[in-house]
Amino acid sequence: MATHIAALVAPIAGCQTAFMTHETKTKCPAAPHSRRGISAGLSTWLTASLLILVAGCVHPDRPPPPAATTAQETERTKPDEPTLPDASIPEDVKPQRDALVDAIARLSEHGLDPENYGLSHILSLSDDPEAQGQAERDAWRLAATHLAHGVVEPGTLHRRRVAEMAENAMLMQIDAQGGPAALATALDRLAPQHPEYLALRAEMARQQAAMAVETDPTARASHAALIDQLRVNMERWRWLPQSLGPRYVIANIPGFDVASMAQDTVRARHTAIFGKMNRETPAFSDSIEYIIFNPWWDVPDSIARTDKLPLFRRDPGVISRLGYRVLDRQGKAVNPADINWSEVSAASFPYRLRQAPGPANALGQVKIMFPNPHNVYLHDTSERSLFDADQRAFSSGCIRVKDPLDLAAWLLEGTPDWDRTRIDAAVASRAETRVDLLAPVPVYVVYFTAIDDSCGGVRYLPDSYGRDEAVLAALDSPVLR
């Protein structure tokens, strides 16, 4: 059945898996690892592209986690209590319905509570096949939306309480093509197929199994806390696109690293510095468009008022030593020696500050630009010793990258005339030089506190900004029926 559905969408590219990792300190070898807003007004093409999920998206290197055994399945397979045929349901239909009920029960593998989709209610309707079938399809619509897009909206953390149009249309097409069995298969395929998500799913199964047999209250609480952390991070994966692109960059805030990815394989992993506690780096996605070598630094007004003004009051000589230029609000140069900085008000700071390229420049030798409302970008730094710290929350929100020229060279692969030799020459010139990428490269700034450890397990990272609690509370918000 899945093969037949796949034939409907043969011209459409298959699913893309993605890899997220962290600079691991374990000794095991790191194996290379090979969705999003859907608007109203669904087109035939969009429906077909969603149907591709039914046909595959299976990562060949990692088997799916073991299927959970539901109470219903156990009841059906007791050797001394054979299940009698239900005369009200044709024999060729009942197994298909059982498969769909089991698929809803297995939502727990994704950190979702099957009761939020009415599992007990569905089971209670066994004497009314028509009502049960409708309840199953209602559950499928909402579960499909949650697996494909997330239980909550990432921006507001409001629970999605109704199915998306795409999932409603998909249900009708899949149901017409293959009935409940095809719907059961499709439901699992709608979840992320990234190796990272599959690793979290397998870890979820391990933690749930361990908690089920644990009797010590303290140990049970520990398993419950890890399960909650997995639920939060699996939800964050559901917020990402199914396809991250053939080449992309992922910056994981709690992992303090930046990875360049090509064909879903890590090409390089860079130690990174993110925003300090009172200037957090936001999670968002965009596209890298251009690179500037030997950049001038236009000091953000907030930093000029809160950081630079106190520095200039203490030591006015630092202005010339570090290469700062002072401009008035019309852009005209002002001699800093003529300014009494102790009399300048932070509330009505009348100047603009720029720092010239050079060894002391806060952006170092390069900045990698993806224009965005947060004014966040990747860049070098003049304070490279900070990369040696374990917890690297030191910046004002931007992302400082170790060995950024290597990352720039990777981004410029395919851009004519910009090999490493040309890059090094541009840096050596000390002249500000802008280079536009031949094609934009997606960048994802993410917040994952549970990641694949590349050794068959999961690493749990500190929740450095304390963001997990809000997501967990949203996942646990009451379900309105």
JSON list of N, CA and C in Angstrom, two decimals, residues 100-152:
[
{"chain": "A", "resi": 100, "resn": "LEU", "atom": "N", "xyz": [-4.75, 0.51, 13.68]},
{"chain": "A", "resi": 100, "resn": "LEU", "atom": "CA", "xyz": [-4.89, 1.95, 13.91]},
{"chain": "A", "resi": 100, "resn": "LEU", "atom": "C", "xyz": [-4.98, 2.26, 15.40]},
{"chain": "A", "resi": 101, "resn": "VAL", "atom": "N", "xyz": [-5.74, 1.44, 16.15]},
{"chain": "A", "resi": 101, "resn": "VAL", "atom": "CA", "xyz": [-5.81, 1.63, 17.60]},
{"chain": "A", "resi": 101, "resn": "VAL", "atom": "C", "xyz": [-4.42, 1.47, 18.22]},
{"chain": "A", "resi": 102, "resn": "ASP", "atom": "N", "xyz": [-3.68, 0.47, 17.77]},
{"chain": "A", "resi": 102, "resn": "ASP", "atom": "CA", "xyz": [-2.33, 0.26, 18.29]},
{"chain": "A", "resi": 102, "resn": "ASP", "atom": "C", "xyz": [-1.42, 1.45, 17.96]},
{"chain": "A", "resi": 103, "resn": "ALA", "atom": "N", "xyz": [-1.58, 2.02, 16.77]},
{"chain": "A", "resi": 103, "resn": "ALA", "atom": "CA", "xyz": [-0.77, 3.18, 16.40]},
{"chain": "A", "resi": 103, "resn": "ALA", "atom": "C", "xyz": [-1.05, 4.35, 17.32]},
{"chain": "A", "resi": 104, "resn": "ILE", "atom": "N", "xyz": [-2.30, 4.54, 17.68]},
{"chain": "A", "resi": 104, "resn": "ILE", "atom": "CA", "xyz": [-2.66, 5.61, 18.62]},
{"chain": "A", "resi": 104, "resn": "ILE", "atom": "C", "xyz": [-2.08, 5.31, 20.00]},
{"chain": "A", "resi": 105, "resn": "ALA", "atom": "N", "xyz": [-2.12, 4.04, 20.42]},
{"chain": "A", "resi": 105, "resn": "ALA", "atom": "CA", "xyz": [-1.54, 3.67, 21.71]},
{"chain": "A", "resi": 105, "resn": "ALA", "atom": "C", "xyz": [-0.03, 3.91, 21.72]},
{"chain": "A", "resi": 106, "resn": "ARG", "atom": "N", "xyz": [0.62, 3.71, 20.58]},
{"chain": "A", "resi": 106, "resn": "ARG", "atom": "CA", "xyz": [2.09, 3.87, 20.51]},
{"chain": "A", "resi": 106, "resn": "ARG", "atom": "C", "xyz": [2.52, 5.32, 20.45]},
{"chain": "A", "resi": 107, "resn": "LEU", "atom": "N", "xyz": [1.60, 6.27, 20.51]},
{"chain": "A", "resi": 107, "resn": "LEU", "atom": "CA", "xyz": [2.00, 7.68, 20.58]},
{"chain": "A", "resi": 107, "resn": "LEU", "atom": "C", "xyz": [2.86, 7.94, 21.80]},
{"chain": "A", "resi": 108, "resn": "SER", "atom": "N", "xyz": [2.76, 7.07, 22.81]},
{"chain": "A", "resi": 108, "resn": "SER", "atom": "CA", "xyz": [3.60, 7.24, 24.00]},
{"chain": "A", "resi": 108, "resn": "SER", "atom": "C", "xyz": [5.08, 7.15, 23.64]},
{"chain": "A", "resi": 109, "resn": "GLU", "atom": "N", "xyz": [5.42, 6.46, 22.55]},
{"chain": "A", "resi": 109, "resn": "GLU", "atom": "CA", "xyz": [6.83, 6.37, 22.13]},
{"chain": "A", "resi": 109, "resn": "GLU", "atom": "C", "xyz": [7.36, 7.75, 21.72]},
{"chain": "A", "resi": 110, "resn": "HIS", "atom": "N", "xyz": [6.45, 8.66, 21.37]},
{"chain": "A", "resi": 110, "resn": "HIS", "atom": "CA", "xyz": [6.84, 10.02, 20.98]},
{"chain": "A", "resi": 110, "resn": "HIS", "atom": "C", "xyz": [6.68, 11.00, 22.14]},
{"chain": "A", "resi": 111, "resn": "GLY", "atom": "N", "xyz": [6.46, 10.46, 23.33]},
{"chain": "A", "resi": 111, "resn": "GLY", "atom": "CA", "xyz": [6.28, 11.33, 24.50]},
{"chain": "A", "resi": 111, "resn": "GLY", "atom": "C", "xyz": [4.90, 11.94, 24.56]},
{"chain": "A", "resi": 112, "resn": "LEU", "atom": "N", "xyz": [3.94, 11.40, 23.80]},
{"chain": "A", "resi": 112, "resn": "LEU", "atom": "CA", "xyz": [2.57, 11.90, 23.79]},
{"chain": "A", "resi": 112, "resn": "LEU", "atom": "C", "xyz": [1.66, 10.94, 24.54]},
{"chain": "A", "resi": 113, "resn": "ASP", "atom": "N", "xyz": [0.70, 11.48, 25.28]},
{"chain": "A", "resi": 113, "resn": "ASP", "atom": "CA", "xyz": [-0.22, 10.67, 26.05]},
{"chain": "A", "resi": 113, "resn": "ASP", "atom": "C", "xyz": [-1.37, 10.21, 25.17]},
{"chain": "A", "resi": 114, "resn": "PRO", "atom": "N", "xyz": [-1.51, 8.90, 24.90]},
{"chain": "A", "resi": 114, "resn": "PRO", "atom": "CA", "xyz": [-2.61, 8.42, 24.04]},
{"chain": "A", "resi": 114, "resn": "PRO", "atom": "C", "xyz": [-3.99, 8.84, 24.54]},
{"chain": "A", "resi": 115, "resn": "GLU", "atom": "N", "xyz": [-4.13, 9.06, 25.85]},
{"chain": "A", "resi": 115, "resn": "GLU", "atom": "CA", "xyz": [-5.42, 9.47, 26.37]},
{"chain": "A", "resi": 115, "resn": "GLU", "atom": "C", "xyz": [-5.82, 10.87, 25.91]},
{"chain": "A", "resi": 116, "resn": "ASN", "atom": "N", "xyz": [-4.82, 11.68, 25.54]},
{"chain": "A", "resi": 116, "resn": "ASN", "atom": "CA", "xyz": [-5.13, 13.00, 24.99]},
{"chain": "A", "resi": 116, "resn": "ASN", "atom": "C", "xyz": [-5.79, 12.90, 23.62]},
{"chain": "A", "resi": 117, "resn": "TYR", "atom": "N", "xyz": [-5.75, 11.71, 23.04]},
{"chain": "A", "resi": 117, "resn": "TYR", "atom": "CA", "xyz": [-6.37, 11.47, 21.72]},
{"chain": "A", "resi": 117, "resn": "TYR", "atom": "C", "xyz": [-7.56, 10.51, 21.86]},
{"chain": "A", "resi": 118, "resn": "GLY", "atom": "N", "xyz": [-8.01, 10.28, 23.11]},
{"chain": "A", "resi": 118, "resn": "GLY", "atom": "CA", "xyz": [-9.22, 9.52, 23.36]},
{"chain": "A", "resi": 118, "resn": "GLY", "atom": "C", "xyz": [-9.09, 8.03, 23.25]},
{"chain": "A", "resi": 119, "resn": "LEU", "atom": "N", "xyz": [-7.94, 7.45, 23.60]},
{"chain": "A", "resi": 119, "resn": "LEU", "atom": "CA", "xyz": [-7.74, 6.01, 23.44]},
{"chain": "A", "resi": 119, "resn": "LEU", "atom": "C", "xyz": [-8.78, 5.20, 24.21]},
{"chain": "A", "resi": 120, "resn": "SER", "atom": "N", "xyz": [-8.99, 5.52, 25.47]},
{"chain": "A", "resi": 120, "resn": "SER", "atom": "CA", "xyz": [-9.97, 4.75, 26.27]},
{"chain": "A", "resi": 120, "resn": "SER", "atom": "C", "xyz": [-11.37, 4.87, 25.68]},
{"chain": "A", "resi": 121, "resn": "HIS", "atom": "N", "xyz": [-11.70, 6.06, 25.19]},
{"chain": "A", "resi": 121, "resn": "HIS", "atom": "CA", "xyz": [-13.01, 6.26, 24.57]},
{"chain": "A", "resi": 121, "resn": "HIS", "atom": "C", "xyz": [-13.14, 5.40, 23.32]},
{"chain": "A", "resi": 122, "resn": "ILE", "atom": "N", "xyz": [-12.08, 5.34, 22.54]},
{"chain": "A", "resi": 122, "resn": "ILE", "atom": "CA", "xyz": [-12.11, 4.53, 21.31]},
{"chain": "A", "resi": 122, "resn": "ILE", "atom": "C", "xyz": [-12.33, 3.06, 21.67]},
{"chain": "A", "resi": 123, "resn": "LEU", "atom": "N", "xyz": [-11.60, 2.57, 22.66]},
{"chain": "A", "resi": 123, "resn": "LEU", "atom": "CA", "xyz": [-11.74, 1.17, 23.06]},
{"chain": "A", "resi": 123, "resn": "LEU", "atom": "C", "xyz": [-13.13, 0.87, 23.60]},
{"chain": "A", "resi": 124, "resn": "SER", "atom": "N", "xyz": [-13.76, 1.86, 24.22]},
{"chain": "A", "resi": 124, "resn": "SER", "atom": "CA", "xyz": [-15.09, 1.65, 24.80]},
{"chain": "A", "resi": 124, "resn": "SER", "atom": "C", "xyz": [-16.18, 1.53, 23.74]},
{"chain": "A", "resi": 125, "resn": "LEU", "atom": "N", "xyz": [-15.84, 1.87, 22.49]},
{"chain": "A", "resi": 125, "resn": "LEU", "atom": "CA", "xyz": [-16.82, 1.85, 21.41]},
{"chain": "A", "resi": 125, "resn": "LEU", "atom": "C", "xyz": [-16.74, 0.58, 20.57]},
{"chain": "A", "resi": 126, "resn": "SER", "atom": "N", "xyz": [-16.18, -0.48, 21.14]},
{"chain": "A", "resi": 126, "resn": "SER", "atom": "CA", "xyz": [-15.98, -1.71, 20.35]},
{"chain": "A", "resi": 126, "resn": "SER", "atom": "C", "xyz": [-17.29, -2.31, 19.86]},
{"chain": "A", "resi": 127, "resn": "ASP", "atom": "N", "xyz": [-18.40, -2.03, 20.54]},
{"chain": "A", "resi": 127, "resn": "ASP", "atom": "CA", "xyz": [-19.70, -2.57, 20.12]},
{"chain": "A", "resi": 127, "resn": "ASP", "atom": "C", "xyz": [-20.39, -1.70, 19.08]},
{"chain": "A", "resi": 128, "resn": "ASP", "atom": "N", "xyz": [-19.78, -0.58, 18.74]},
{"chain": "A", "resi": 128, "resn": "ASP", "atom": "CA", "xyz": [-20.35, 0.34, 17.74]},
{"chain": "A", "resi": 128, "resn": "ASP", "atom": "C", "xyz": [-19.28, 0.67, 16.72]},
{"chain": "A", "resi": 129, "resn": "PRO", "atom": "N", "xyz": [-19.07, -0.22, 15.73]},
{"chain": "A", "resi": 129, "resn": "PRO", "atom": "CA", "xyz": [-17.97, -0.05, 14.77]},
{"chain": "A", "resi": 129, "resn": "PRO", "atom": "C", "xyz": [-17.98, 1.31, 14.07]},
{"chain": "A", "resi": 130, "resn": "GLU", "atom": "N", "xyz": [-19.15, 1.82, 13.73]},
{"chain": "A", "resi": 130, "resn": "GLU", "atom": "CA", "xyz": [-19.20, 3.09, 13.02]},
{"chain": "A", "resi": 130, "resn": "GLU", "atom": "C", "xyz": [-18.70, 4.24, 13.91]},
{"chain": "A", "resi": 131, "resn": "ALA", "atom": "N", "xyz": [-19.19, 4.27, 15.17]},
{"chain": "A", "resi": 131, "resn": "ALA", "atom": "CA", "xyz": [-18.74, 5.32, 16.09]},
{"chain": "A", "resi": 131, "resn": "ALA", "atom": "C", "xyz": [-17.27, 5.17, 16.42]},
{"chain": "A", "resi": 132, "resn": "GLN", "atom": "N", "xyz": [-16.81, 3.93, 16.54]},
{"chain": "A", "resi": 132, "resn": "GLN", "atom": "CA", "xyz": [-15.39, 3.71, 16.83]},
{"chain": "A", "resi": 132, "resn": "GLN", "atom": "C", "xyz": [-14.52, 4.17, 15.68]},
{"chain": "A", "resi": 133, "resn": "GLY", "atom": "N", "xyz": [-14.94, 3.86, 14.46]},
{"chain": "A", "resi": 133, "resn": "GLY", "atom": "CA", "xyz": [-14.17, 4.30, 13.30]},
{"chain": "A", "resi": 133, "resn": "GLY", "atom": "C", "xyz": [-14.06, 5.81, 13.22]},
{"chain": "A", "resi": 134, "resn": "GLN", "atom": "N", "xyz": [-15.15, 6.52, 13.53]},
{"chain": "A", "resi": 134, "resn": "GLN", "atom": "CA", "xyz": [-15.11, 7.98, 13.51]},
{"chain": "A", "resi": 134, "resn": "GLN", "atom": "C", "xyz": [-14.19, 8.51, 14.60]},
{"chain": "A", "resi": 135, "resn": "ALA", "atom": "N", "xyz": [-14.27, 7.91, 15.80]},
{"chain": "A", "resi": 135, "resn": "ALA", "atom": "CA", "xyz": [-13.39, 8.35, 16.89]},
{"chain": "A", "resi": 135, "resn": "ALA", "atom": "C", "xyz": [-11.93, 8.11, 16.56]},
{"chain": "A", "resi": 136, "resn": "GLU", "atom": "N", "xyz": [-11.65, 7.00, 15.91]},
{"chain": "A", "resi": 136, "resn": "GLU", "atom": "CA", "xyz": [-10.27, 6.70, 15.50]},
{"chain": "A", "resi": 136, "resn": "GLU", "atom": "C", "xyz": [-9.75, 7.76, 14.53]},
{"chain": "A", "resi": 137, "resn": "ARG", "atom": "N", "xyz": [-10.58, 8.15, 13.58]},
{"chain": "A", "resi": 137, "resn": "ARG", "atom": "CA", "xyz": [-10.15, 9.14, 12.59]},
{"chain": "A", "resi": 137, "resn": "ARG", "atom": "C", "xyz": [-10.01, 10.53, 13.19]},
{"chain": "A", "resi": 138, "resn": "ASP", "atom": "N", "xyz": [-10.87, 10.87, 14.13]},
{"chain": "A", "resi": 138, "resn": "ASP", "atom": "CA", "xyz": [-10.70, 12.14, 14.84]},
{"chain": "A", "resi": 138, "resn": "ASP", "atom": "C", "xyz": [-9.37, 12.16, 15.60]},
{"chain": "A", "resi": 139, "resn": "ALA", "atom": "N", "xyz": [-9.06, 11.04, 16.25]},
{"chain": "A", "resi": 139, "resn": "ALA", "atom": "CA", "xyz": [-7.78, 10.94, 16.97]},
{"chain": "A", "resi": 139, "resn": "ALA", "atom": "C", "xyz": [-6.62, 11.04, 16.00]},
{"chain": "A", "resi": 140, "resn": "TRP", "atom": "N", "xyz": [-6.76, 10.39, 14.83]},
{"chain": "A", "resi": 140, "resn": "TRP", "atom": "CA", "xyz": [-5.67, 10.40, 13.85]},
{"chain": "A", "resi": 140, "resn": "TRP", "atom": "C", "xyz": [-5.37, 11.81, 13.37]},
{"chain": "A", "resi": 141, "resn": "ARG", "atom": "N", "xyz": [-6.42, 12.59, 13.08]},
{"chain": "A", "resi": 141, "resn": "ARG", "atom": "CA", "xyz": [-6.22, 13.97, 12.58]},
{"chain": "A", "resi": 141, "resn": "ARG", "atom": "C", "xyz": [-5.38, 14.80, 13.56]},
{"chain": "A", "resi": 142, "resn": "LEU", "atom": "N", "xyz": [-5.77, 14.76, 14.84]},
{"chain": "A", "resi": 142, "resn": "LEU", "atom": "CA", "xyz": [-5.05, 15.59, 15.81]},
{"chain": "A", "resi": 142, "resn": "LEU", "atom": "C", "xyz": [-3.65, 15.05, 16.07]},
{"chain": "A", "resi": 143, "resn": "ALA", "atom": "N", "xyz": [-3.52, 13.72, 16.20]},
{"chain": "A", "resi": 143, "resn": "ALA", "atom": "CA", "xyz": [-2.20, 13.14, 16.43]},
{"chain": "A", "resi": 143, "resn": "ALA", "atom": "C", "xyz": [-1.28, 13.42, 15.25]},
{"chain": "A", "resi": 144, "resn": "ALA", "atom": "N", "xyz": [-1.80, 13.34, 14.03]},
{"chain": "A", "resi": 144, "resn": "ALA", "atom": "CA", "xyz": [-0.99, 13.62, 12.84]},
{"chain": "A", "resi": 144, "resn": "ALA", "atom": "C", "xyz": [-0.50, 15.06, 12.85]},
{"chain": "A", "resi": 145, "resn": "THR", "atom": "N", "xyz": [-1.37, 15.99, 13.22]},
{"chain": "A", "resi": 145, "resn": "THR", "atom": "CA", "xyz": [-0.97, 17.40, 13.31]},
{"chain": "A", "resi": 145, "resn": "THR", "atom": "C", "xyz": [0.14, 17.57, 14.35]},
{"chain": "A", "resi": 146, "resn": "HIS", "atom": "N", "xyz": [-0.02, 16.93, 15.50]},
{"chain": "A", "resi": 146, "resn": "HIS", "atom": "CA", "xyz": [0.98, 17.07, 16.56]},
{"chain": "A", "resi": 146, "resn": "HIS", "atom": "C", "xyz": [2.32, 16.45, 16.18]},
{"chain": "A", "resi": 147, "resn": "LEU", "atom": "N", "xyz": [2.29, 15.31, 15.52]},
{"chain": "A", "resi": 147, "resn": "LEU", "atom": "CA", "xyz": [3.55, 14.67, 15.11]},
{"chain": "A", "resi": 147, "resn": "LEU", "atom": "C", "xyz": [4.24, 15.45, 14.01]},
{"chain": "A", "resi": 148, "resn": "ALA", "atom": "N", "xyz": [3.46, 16.02, 13.10]},
{"chain": "A", "resi": 148, "resn": "ALA", "atom": "CA", "xyz": [4.05, 16.72, 11.95]},
{"chain": "A", "resi": 148, "resn": "ALA", "atom": "C", "xyz": [4.50, 18.13, 12.29]},
{"chain": "A", "resi": 149, "resn": "HIS", "atom": "N", "xyz": [3.82, 18.81, 13.23]},
{"chain": "A", "resi": 149, "resn": "HIS", "atom": "CA", "xyz": [4.10, 20.22, 13.47]},
{"chain": "A", "resi": 149, "resn": "HIS", "atom": "C", "xyz": [4.39, 20.57, 14.92]},
{"chain": "A", "resi": 150, "resn": "GLY", "atom": "N", "xyz": [4.08, 19.66, 15.84]},
{"chain": "A", "resi": 150, "resn": "GLY", "atom": "CA", "xyz": [4.28, 19.95, 17.25]},
{"chain": "A", "resi": 150, "resn": "GLY", "atom": "C", "xyz": [2.96, 20.05, 17.98]},
{"chain": "A", "resi": 151, "resn": "VAL", "atom": "N", "xyz": [2.97, 19.67, 19.25]},
{"chain": "A", "resi": 151, "resn": "VAL", "atom": "CA", "xyz": [1.77, 19.77, 20.08]},
{"chain": "A", "resi": 151, "resn": "VAL", "atom": "C", "xyz": [1.44, 21.23, 20.36]},
{"chain": "A", "resi": 152, "resn": "VAL", "atom": "N", "xyz": [2.46, 22.06, 20.51]},
{"chain": "A", "resi": 152, "resn": "VAL", "atom": "CA", "xyz": [2.25, 23.47, 20.81]},
{"chain": "A", "resi": 152, "resn": "VAL", "atom": "C", "xyz": [2.92, 24.33, 19.74]}
]
